[in-house]
Every structure is written in C-alpha cells, then in structure tokens.
Coordinates of C-alpha atoms and ligand atoms in Angstrom, one line a residue:
M1 CA 129.2 -51.6 -200.8
K2 CA 126.0 -51.5 -198.8
T3 CA 122.6 -52.2 -200.4
V4 CA 119.8 -49.7 -199.7
L5 CA 116.2 -50.2 -200.7
S6 CA 113.3 -47.9 -200.7
G7 CA 109.7 -48.6 -201.7
I8 CA 106.7 -46.3 -202.3
R9 CA 103.1 -47.2 -202.7
P10 CA 101.6 -45.5 -205.8
T11 CA 98.7 -43.8 -204.2
G12 CA 98.9 -40.2 -205.4
R13 CA 101.2 -37.5 -206.6
L14 CA 104.4 -36.6 -204.8
H15 CA 104.4 -33.4 -202.8
L16 CA 107.1 -30.9 -201.9
G17 CA 107.5 -32.6 -198.5
N18 CA 108.5 -35.9 -200.3
Y19 CA 110.8 -34.0 -202.5
L20 CA 112.6 -31.8 -200.0
G21 CA 112.6 -34.7 -197.5
A22 CA 113.5 -38.2 -198.6
L23 CA 113.7 -37.7 -202.4
R24 CA 116.5 -35.2 -202.4
N25 CA 118.5 -37.5 -200.1
F26 CA 117.9 -40.4 -202.4
V27 CA 119.3 -38.4 -205.3
K28 CA 122.6 -38.1 -203.3
M29 CA 122.5 -41.6 -201.9
Q30 CA 122.2 -43.3 -205.3
H31 CA 125.9 -42.5 -205.9
E32 CA 127.0 -43.7 -202.5
A33 CA 125.4 -47.2 -202.2
R34 CA 123.9 -50.0 -204.3
C35 CA 120.4 -48.5 -204.4
F36 CA 117.0 -50.0 -205.3
F37 CA 113.9 -47.8 -205.6
F38 CA 110.7 -49.6 -206.4
I39 CA 107.0 -48.8 -206.8
A40 CA 105.0 -51.1 -204.5
D41 CA 102.0 -51.7 -206.7
Y42 CA 101.2 -55.1 -205.1
H43 CA 100.9 -53.3 -201.8
S44 CA 98.5 -50.8 -203.2
L45 CA 96.2 -53.6 -204.2
T46 CA 95.4 -54.3 -200.6
T47 CA 93.1 -51.4 -200.7
H48 CA 91.5 -52.2 -204.1
P49 CA 92.3 -49.2 -206.3
D50 CA 90.6 -49.3 -209.7
P51 CA 92.9 -50.6 -212.4
A52 CA 93.0 -47.4 -214.4
S53 CA 94.0 -45.2 -211.4
L54 CA 96.6 -47.8 -210.3
H55 CA 98.2 -47.8 -213.7
E56 CA 98.2 -44.0 -213.9
N57 CA 99.6 -43.7 -210.4
I58 CA 102.5 -46.0 -211.3
R59 CA 103.3 -43.9 -214.3
N60 CA 103.1 -40.7 -212.3
V61 CA 105.4 -41.9 -209.5
L62 CA 108.0 -43.2 -212.0
A63 CA 108.0 -40.0 -213.9
E64 CA 108.2 -38.0 -210.7
Y65 CA 111.1 -40.0 -209.4
L66 CA 113.0 -39.5 -212.6
A67 CA 112.1 -35.8 -212.8
A68 CA 113.4 -35.4 -209.2
G69 CA 116.8 -36.7 -210.2
L70 CA 116.8 -40.5 -209.6
D71 CA 119.0 -41.8 -212.4
P72 CA 118.1 -45.2 -213.9
E73 CA 121.7 -45.6 -215.1
V74 CA 122.9 -45.3 -211.5
A75 CA 120.2 -46.8 -209.3
T76 CA 117.9 -49.7 -210.0
I77 CA 114.3 -48.3 -210.4
Y78 CA 111.6 -50.8 -211.0
V79 CA 107.9 -51.7 -210.5
Q80 CA 107.3 -54.4 -207.8
S81 CA 104.9 -56.4 -210.0
D82 CA 107.6 -56.6 -212.7
L83 CA 109.6 -58.7 -210.3
P84 CA 107.5 -61.8 -209.6
Q85 CA 110.4 -63.3 -207.7
T86 CA 109.1 -61.0 -204.9
A87 CA 105.8 -62.8 -204.9
E88 CA 107.6 -66.2 -204.7
L89 CA 109.7 -65.1 -201.8
S90 CA 106.7 -63.7 -200.0
L91 CA 105.0 -67.1 -200.4
L92 CA 108.0 -69.0 -199.0
L93 CA 108.4 -66.5 -196.1
S94 CA 104.8 -66.8 -195.3
M95 CA 105.3 -70.4 -194.2
H96 CA 107.3 -69.1 -191.3
A97 CA 105.1 -66.1 -190.5
Y98 CA 102.6 -66.6 -187.8
V99 CA 99.0 -65.4 -188.1
G100 CA 99.0 -64.2 -184.5
E101 CA 101.9 -61.8 -184.9
L102 CA 100.5 -60.5 -188.1
E103 CA 97.1 -59.8 -186.5
R104 CA 98.9 -57.8 -183.8
T105 CA 100.6 -55.5 -186.4
A106 CA 99.6 -51.8 -185.8
S107 CA 98.9 -51.2 -189.5
F108 CA 96.7 -54.2 -189.8
K109 CA 94.6 -53.2 -186.7
E110 CA 94.3 -49.7 -188.2
K111 CA 93.1 -51.2 -191.6
I112 CA 90.5 -53.3 -189.8
R113 CA 89.1 -50.2 -188.4
A114 CA 89.4 -48.2 -191.6
Q115 CA 87.9 -50.8 -194.1
P116 CA 86.0 -53.4 -192.1
E117 CA 84.3 -54.5 -195.3
N118 CA 87.6 -55.4 -196.9
I119 CA 89.8 -57.3 -194.5
N120 CA 91.7 -59.3 -197.1
I121 CA 94.6 -61.7 -196.8
G122 CA 96.8 -59.2 -198.5
L123 CA 96.3 -56.7 -195.7
L124 CA 97.2 -59.4 -193.1
S125 CA 100.3 -60.5 -195.0
Y126 CA 101.4 -57.0 -196.0
P127 CA 104.5 -57.1 -193.7
V128 CA 105.5 -60.5 -195.2
L129 CA 105.4 -59.0 -198.7
M130 CA 107.3 -56.0 -197.5
A131 CA 109.9 -58.4 -196.0
A132 CA 110.2 -60.1 -199.4
D133 CA 110.8 -56.8 -201.1
I134 CA 113.7 -56.1 -198.8
L135 CA 115.2 -59.6 -198.4
I136 CA 115.0 -60.3 -202.2
H137 CA 118.0 -58.0 -202.6
R138 CA 119.4 -58.8 -199.2
A139 CA 119.3 -55.1 -198.4
D140 CA 121.3 -53.7 -195.5
Y141 CA 119.4 -50.4 -195.1
V142 CA 115.8 -49.2 -195.6
P143 CA 115.0 -45.5 -195.2
V144 CA 111.6 -45.6 -193.5
G145 CA 109.3 -43.2 -191.6
K146 CA 107.9 -43.9 -188.2
D147 CA 104.8 -45.7 -189.6
Q148 CA 107.0 -48.3 -191.3
E149 CA 109.3 -49.1 -188.4
Q150 CA 107.3 -52.0 -187.1
H151 CA 107.2 -53.5 -190.6
L152 CA 111.0 -53.3 -190.8
E153 CA 111.3 -54.9 -187.3
M154 CA 109.2 -57.8 -188.6
T155 CA 111.4 -58.1 -191.7
R156 CA 114.4 -58.5 -189.3
K157 CA 112.4 -61.1 -187.3
Y158 CA 111.6 -63.1 -190.5
A159 CA 115.3 -62.9 -191.6
R160 CA 116.5 -64.1 -188.2
R161 CA 113.9 -66.8 -188.1
F162 CA 114.9 -68.1 -191.6
N163 CA 118.6 -68.0 -190.7
T164 CA 118.0 -69.8 -187.4
L165 CA 115.7 -72.5 -188.8
Y166 CA 118.0 -73.4 -191.7
G167 CA 121.2 -72.9 -189.8
E168 CA 122.7 -70.4 -192.2
E169 CA 123.4 -66.7 -191.9
F170 CA 121.8 -66.0 -195.3
F171 CA 119.7 -62.9 -194.9
P172 CA 121.2 -59.7 -193.3
E173 CA 118.9 -58.0 -190.8
P174 CA 118.0 -54.7 -192.5
Q175 CA 118.4 -51.6 -190.4
P176 CA 116.4 -48.4 -190.7
Y177 CA 118.3 -45.8 -192.6
N178 CA 118.2 -42.4 -190.9
F179 CA 119.1 -39.3 -192.8
G180 CA 119.4 -37.5 -189.4
E181 CA 120.0 -33.8 -189.8
Q182 CA 119.8 -34.2 -193.6
L183 CA 116.1 -35.0 -193.5
V184 CA 114.1 -31.8 -193.7
K185 CA 110.6 -32.2 -192.4
I186 CA 108.1 -30.0 -194.2
P187 CA 105.0 -29.0 -192.4
G188 CA 101.6 -28.6 -194.1
L189 CA 99.9 -25.4 -195.1
D190 CA 96.9 -26.0 -192.9
G191 CA 98.4 -24.9 -189.6
S192 CA 99.4 -28.2 -188.0
G193 CA 101.1 -31.4 -188.8
K194 CA 103.4 -32.3 -191.7
M195 CA 102.9 -32.1 -195.4
G196 CA 101.1 -35.2 -196.5
K197 CA 99.1 -36.5 -199.3
S198 CA 96.1 -37.5 -197.2
E199 CA 95.6 -34.2 -195.5
G200 CA 95.3 -32.2 -198.7
N201 CA 97.6 -29.6 -197.2
G202 CA 100.4 -29.9 -199.6
I203 CA 102.0 -28.5 -202.7
Y204 CA 102.4 -31.2 -205.4
L205 CA 105.3 -31.3 -207.8
S206 CA 102.7 -31.4 -210.5
D207 CA 100.8 -28.3 -209.3
T208 CA 100.5 -25.4 -211.7
D209 CA 101.9 -22.0 -210.8
E210 CA 98.3 -20.7 -210.2
A211 CA 97.5 -23.7 -207.9
I212 CA 100.6 -23.0 -205.9
R213 CA 99.8 -19.4 -205.5
K214 CA 96.2 -20.2 -204.4
K215 CA 97.2 -22.8 -201.9
V216 CA 100.0 -20.7 -200.4
M217 CA 97.7 -17.6 -200.1
R218 CA 95.1 -19.7 -198.3
A219 CA 97.7 -21.0 -195.8
V220 CA 96.6 -20.6 -192.1
T221 CA 98.0 -17.5 -190.3
D222 CA 97.1 -15.5 -187.3
S223 CA 96.5 -11.8 -186.5
G224 CA 100.2 -11.2 -186.1
P225 CA 102.6 -10.6 -183.2
T226 CA 101.8 -7.8 -180.8
K227 CA 105.2 -7.6 -179.0
P228 CA 108.8 -7.9 -180.2
D229 CA 110.2 -11.4 -180.4
Q230 CA 106.9 -13.0 -179.6
P231 CA 107.0 -16.9 -179.8
M232 CA 105.3 -18.1 -183.0
A233 CA 102.0 -20.0 -183.1
E234 CA 102.3 -23.3 -184.9
P235 CA 100.8 -22.2 -188.2
I236 CA 103.3 -19.3 -188.4
A237 CA 106.2 -21.4 -187.4
N238 CA 105.2 -23.8 -190.1
I239 CA 105.2 -21.1 -192.8
F240 CA 108.6 -20.0 -191.7
A241 CA 109.9 -23.6 -191.7
I242 CA 108.6 -24.0 -195.3
M243 CA 110.2 -20.7 -196.3
K244 CA 113.5 -21.9 -194.8
A245 CA 113.5 -25.0 -197.0
V246 CA 112.4 -23.2 -200.2
S247 CA 113.5 -19.6 -200.2
P248 CA 117.0 -18.0 -200.2
A249 CA 118.4 -17.5 -196.6
S250 CA 118.2 -13.7 -197.1
T251 CA 114.5 -13.9 -197.8
Y252 CA 113.9 -16.0 -194.7
D253 CA 116.0 -13.6 -192.6
F254 CA 114.1 -10.6 -194.0
F255 CA 110.7 -11.9 -192.9
L256 CA 111.9 -13.3 -189.6
S257 CA 113.3 -9.9 -188.6
A258 CA 110.0 -8.3 -189.8
Y259 CA 108.2 -10.7 -187.5
N260 CA 110.4 -10.0 -184.6
R261 CA 109.8 -6.3 -185.0
C262 CA 106.0 -6.8 -185.3
E263 CA 106.2 -5.4 -188.8
I264 CA 105.4 -8.7 -190.6
R265 CA 102.8 -8.7 -193.4
Y266 CA 101.8 -12.2 -193.9
G267 CA 100.3 -11.4 -197.3
D268 CA 103.7 -10.2 -198.6
M269 CA 105.4 -13.2 -197.0
K270 CA 103.1 -15.7 -198.7
K271 CA 103.4 -14.0 -202.1
Q272 CA 107.2 -14.3 -201.8
L273 CA 107.0 -17.9 -200.7
A274 CA 104.6 -18.8 -203.5
E275 CA 107.0 -17.3 -206.1
D276 CA 110.0 -19.1 -204.6
M277 CA 108.1 -22.4 -204.6
I278 CA 107.2 -21.8 -208.2
A279 CA 110.8 -21.3 -209.1
L280 CA 111.6 -24.7 -207.4
V281 CA 108.6 -26.7 -208.7
A282 CA 108.0 -25.3 -212.2
P283 CA 111.1 -26.9 -213.8
I284 CA 110.4 -30.2 -212.0
R285 CA 106.8 -30.1 -213.3
A286 CA 108.0 -29.5 -216.8
R287 CA 110.3 -32.5 -216.6
I288 CA 107.5 -34.7 -215.2
E289 CA 105.3 -33.7 -218.2
E290 CA 108.2 -34.3 -220.6
I291 CA 108.9 -37.7 -219.2
K292 CA 105.2 -38.7 -219.0
A293 CA 104.8 -37.7 -222.7
D294 CA 107.6 -40.1 -223.6
G295 CA 105.9 -43.5 -223.2
A296 CA 108.8 -45.3 -224.9
Y297 CA 111.2 -43.9 -222.4
L298 CA 109.1 -44.9 -219.4
H299 CA 108.7 -48.3 -220.8
R300 CA 112.5 -48.7 -221.4
V301 CA 113.3 -47.4 -217.9
A302 CA 110.9 -49.9 -216.3
A303 CA 112.1 -52.8 -218.4
E304 CA 115.8 -52.1 -217.7
G305 CA 115.0 -51.6 -214.0
A306 CA 113.1 -54.9 -213.9
A307 CA 116.0 -56.7 -215.6
R308 CA 118.6 -55.4 -213.1
A309 CA 116.3 -56.2 -210.2
A310 CA 115.7 -59.7 -211.6
A311 CA 119.5 -60.3 -211.8
S312 CA 119.8 -59.5 -208.1
A313 CA 116.6 -61.4 -207.1
D314 CA 117.5 -64.5 -209.0
V315 CA 120.8 -64.9 -207.1
T316 CA 118.8 -64.8 -203.8
M317 CA 116.0 -67.1 -205.0
R318 CA 118.3 -69.8 -206.3
R319 CA 119.8 -70.1 -202.8
V320 CA 116.6 -69.7 -200.9
R321 CA 115.0 -72.6 -202.8
E322 CA 118.0 -74.7 -202.3
I323 CA 118.2 -73.9 -198.6
M324 CA 114.5 -74.8 -198.2
G325 CA 114.9 -78.1 -200.1
I326 CA 113.4 -77.1 -203.4
K327 CA 115.8 -78.5 -206.0
P328 CA 115.7 -80.1 -209.4
L329 CA 115.0 -83.8 -209.1
Ligands
LIG1 N1 104.8 -50.1 -196.9 C1 105.5 -49.0 -197.4 C2 104.6 -47.8 -197.3 O1 103.5 -47.8 -197.1 C3 105.8 -49.2 -198.9 C4 106.7 -50.4 -199.0 C5 106.4 -51.6 -199.6 C6 108.1 -50.4 -198.7 N2 107.5 -52.4 -199.6 C7 108.5 -51.8 -199.0 C8 109.0 -49.5 -198.1 C9 109.9 -52.1 -198.8 C10 110.3 -49.9 -197.9 C11 110.7 -51.2 -198.2 O2 105.1 -46.7 -197.4

C-alpha cells in the first residue's frame, strides 16, 4: 500500500476552498492509502507567531480536520512538534543540504522580501524540515499546490543524495499527488483569484450564518448581461463556479439559463447561494464547536496520532542512524 502524507501550516481557519478542494479528497483518500495528516507548527514558527495564537491555531486546524471527516481511527493525524524524530532527521539531512541551493529557493527569496527584519535559519532550512516531514514516513506521494512543488523537488533531491552517498536505496523519491479532475478549485468572492486565507475573500468553515450571508451579498458582480449568451466577466464566472460546487445542479442550471436570457438577478442568485452555503457549512461549524469544546478528545486524538506517527518514524530513524554511522558503542 502506498504512503501519502500531507502537511498544513496552522496559520488561520480553513475556508470553503480548502474543504471543497483538498480536504474532501483527503476524506476519500484515507481509506485508499496509508495516510498521514499533520499540522506543521514548527514551520509556522519561521514567521514568529505569538505562542497563544500558535496554540489556538493548532487546536482549530485539528478540530476542523476532524469535523471535515478525517478519521483518526483510519488515518494518522498528528502535530509535527509531537514527533521530535522529525527534528532529528532534519538535523541529519541538513548535513547534506547546501546553503547555496537553499538560498536560491523561491519561497526563501520571497520571505527575504516580505520580512527583511527576520531572515532566520528556520526560513533558510524550511525545505530541509519539510523533506524530513516527508522522508520520516518514507512517503510515496504528497498532495501539494503549485507553491510547494519546488519544496517537493528538493525533498527528492535530498532523498536521492542520501541514497547515492550511502549506497543504499533507502528513501523513496516522493511524487506530487495530483487529484486531477477531482480537485475542485474554488474562486474567491472578490472578483478575481482563488479563495485563500490571505486575501480575506473566503467563507470560513467557522463562519456564522450571518457572516456567510453578508460576505456573499457583498461579492463583486457587474451590471448584468445585455445580450443573450454573453460571455461572463471573471467575477460573475466565479460566482457561478462557486454555485456549481455548493448548490444543487438544478439551482445552478436555473441561474445559468436566467443569465443567458439576460434575466438574471444577481441579488436573488446571491441569496440562494448564501442559503446553500449555510446548509453545507452550518453542520460542519457545529461539529467544529463540539470537538473544540471537548478538550479531552482533542488531547486523545493528538496523543494517539503522535504514537502512531512515532512508530513509523522510529523504524526510519533507527536505520538512518545506522546508515550514517551513528550506532551504540
Ligand atoms: N510547506 C507547506 C505549506 O506551507 C506545509 C508543509 C510542511 C508540508 N511540511 C510539509 C506539506 C510536508 C506537505 C508535506 O503549505
């Protein structure tokens, strides 16, 4: 059975784009592969969040993952810092990671620009730590977005380098996992681009009904089509794309045909979209709240996840130490 691993930095709440995109696929995938889902809190530290918000974000992401349907009995769900073996592997891998290649990483160059007052070693070695996350379970596949492809490429490079240096095919070279057609991309409500946490254009799984209505009603539209079957401007196409992912097909068809006949009323469409979103989000939000209120449950899930992750990591680390010449005297 193939091993799949996915990591997420705890930097905010999950939005509908996360849910309808990757998360729903993860829920299916957990039954089809040996899956690890972890919360990359070490990586978050590279941008110095304050301790209280880091802790709260970890709780939120864990509760949201569980509410979305990741099953801790089926998949291994854990917090990165609960698996210190990752830090050890990162240290060992760093001995074969060259500063020059890390300095040339796109994400590092971007961070230098974004936070020139805080160019810490963690930022430079970010891809090494990420390689350790992946290689510690000897994962075969990692579902990643465009922005993480270079990091995964570096993971393959470090795996290859290790195998070549020590003359043993120990680490598999992890491949990007592509959901293909299955991966629905959800645009934002602000007229352009995809739904993302940074742009403030999204609907969060934790949003109240009122917040959802407000955000949807404020979504960017235009003055409407003036001739039949007029091509849609991007903001309109985006609202239709969201509706397609959220509403029943008959609702989508109804508004599409109204658009094509120049009889569309965006206000009505947005009202309907908001209600359909609420029908989707409200039960998830309730589950998030329920899970977050049960501190003992969260604690147990994290502890059991960490124990399962450790069992896998220990097998890897025992061999890595041996290969590198670190053995009992
Ligand atoms: N760097 C990833 C991000 O920003 C998070 C991450 C850390 C990750 N370690 C990983 C993703 C390992 C996949 C595999 O989104």
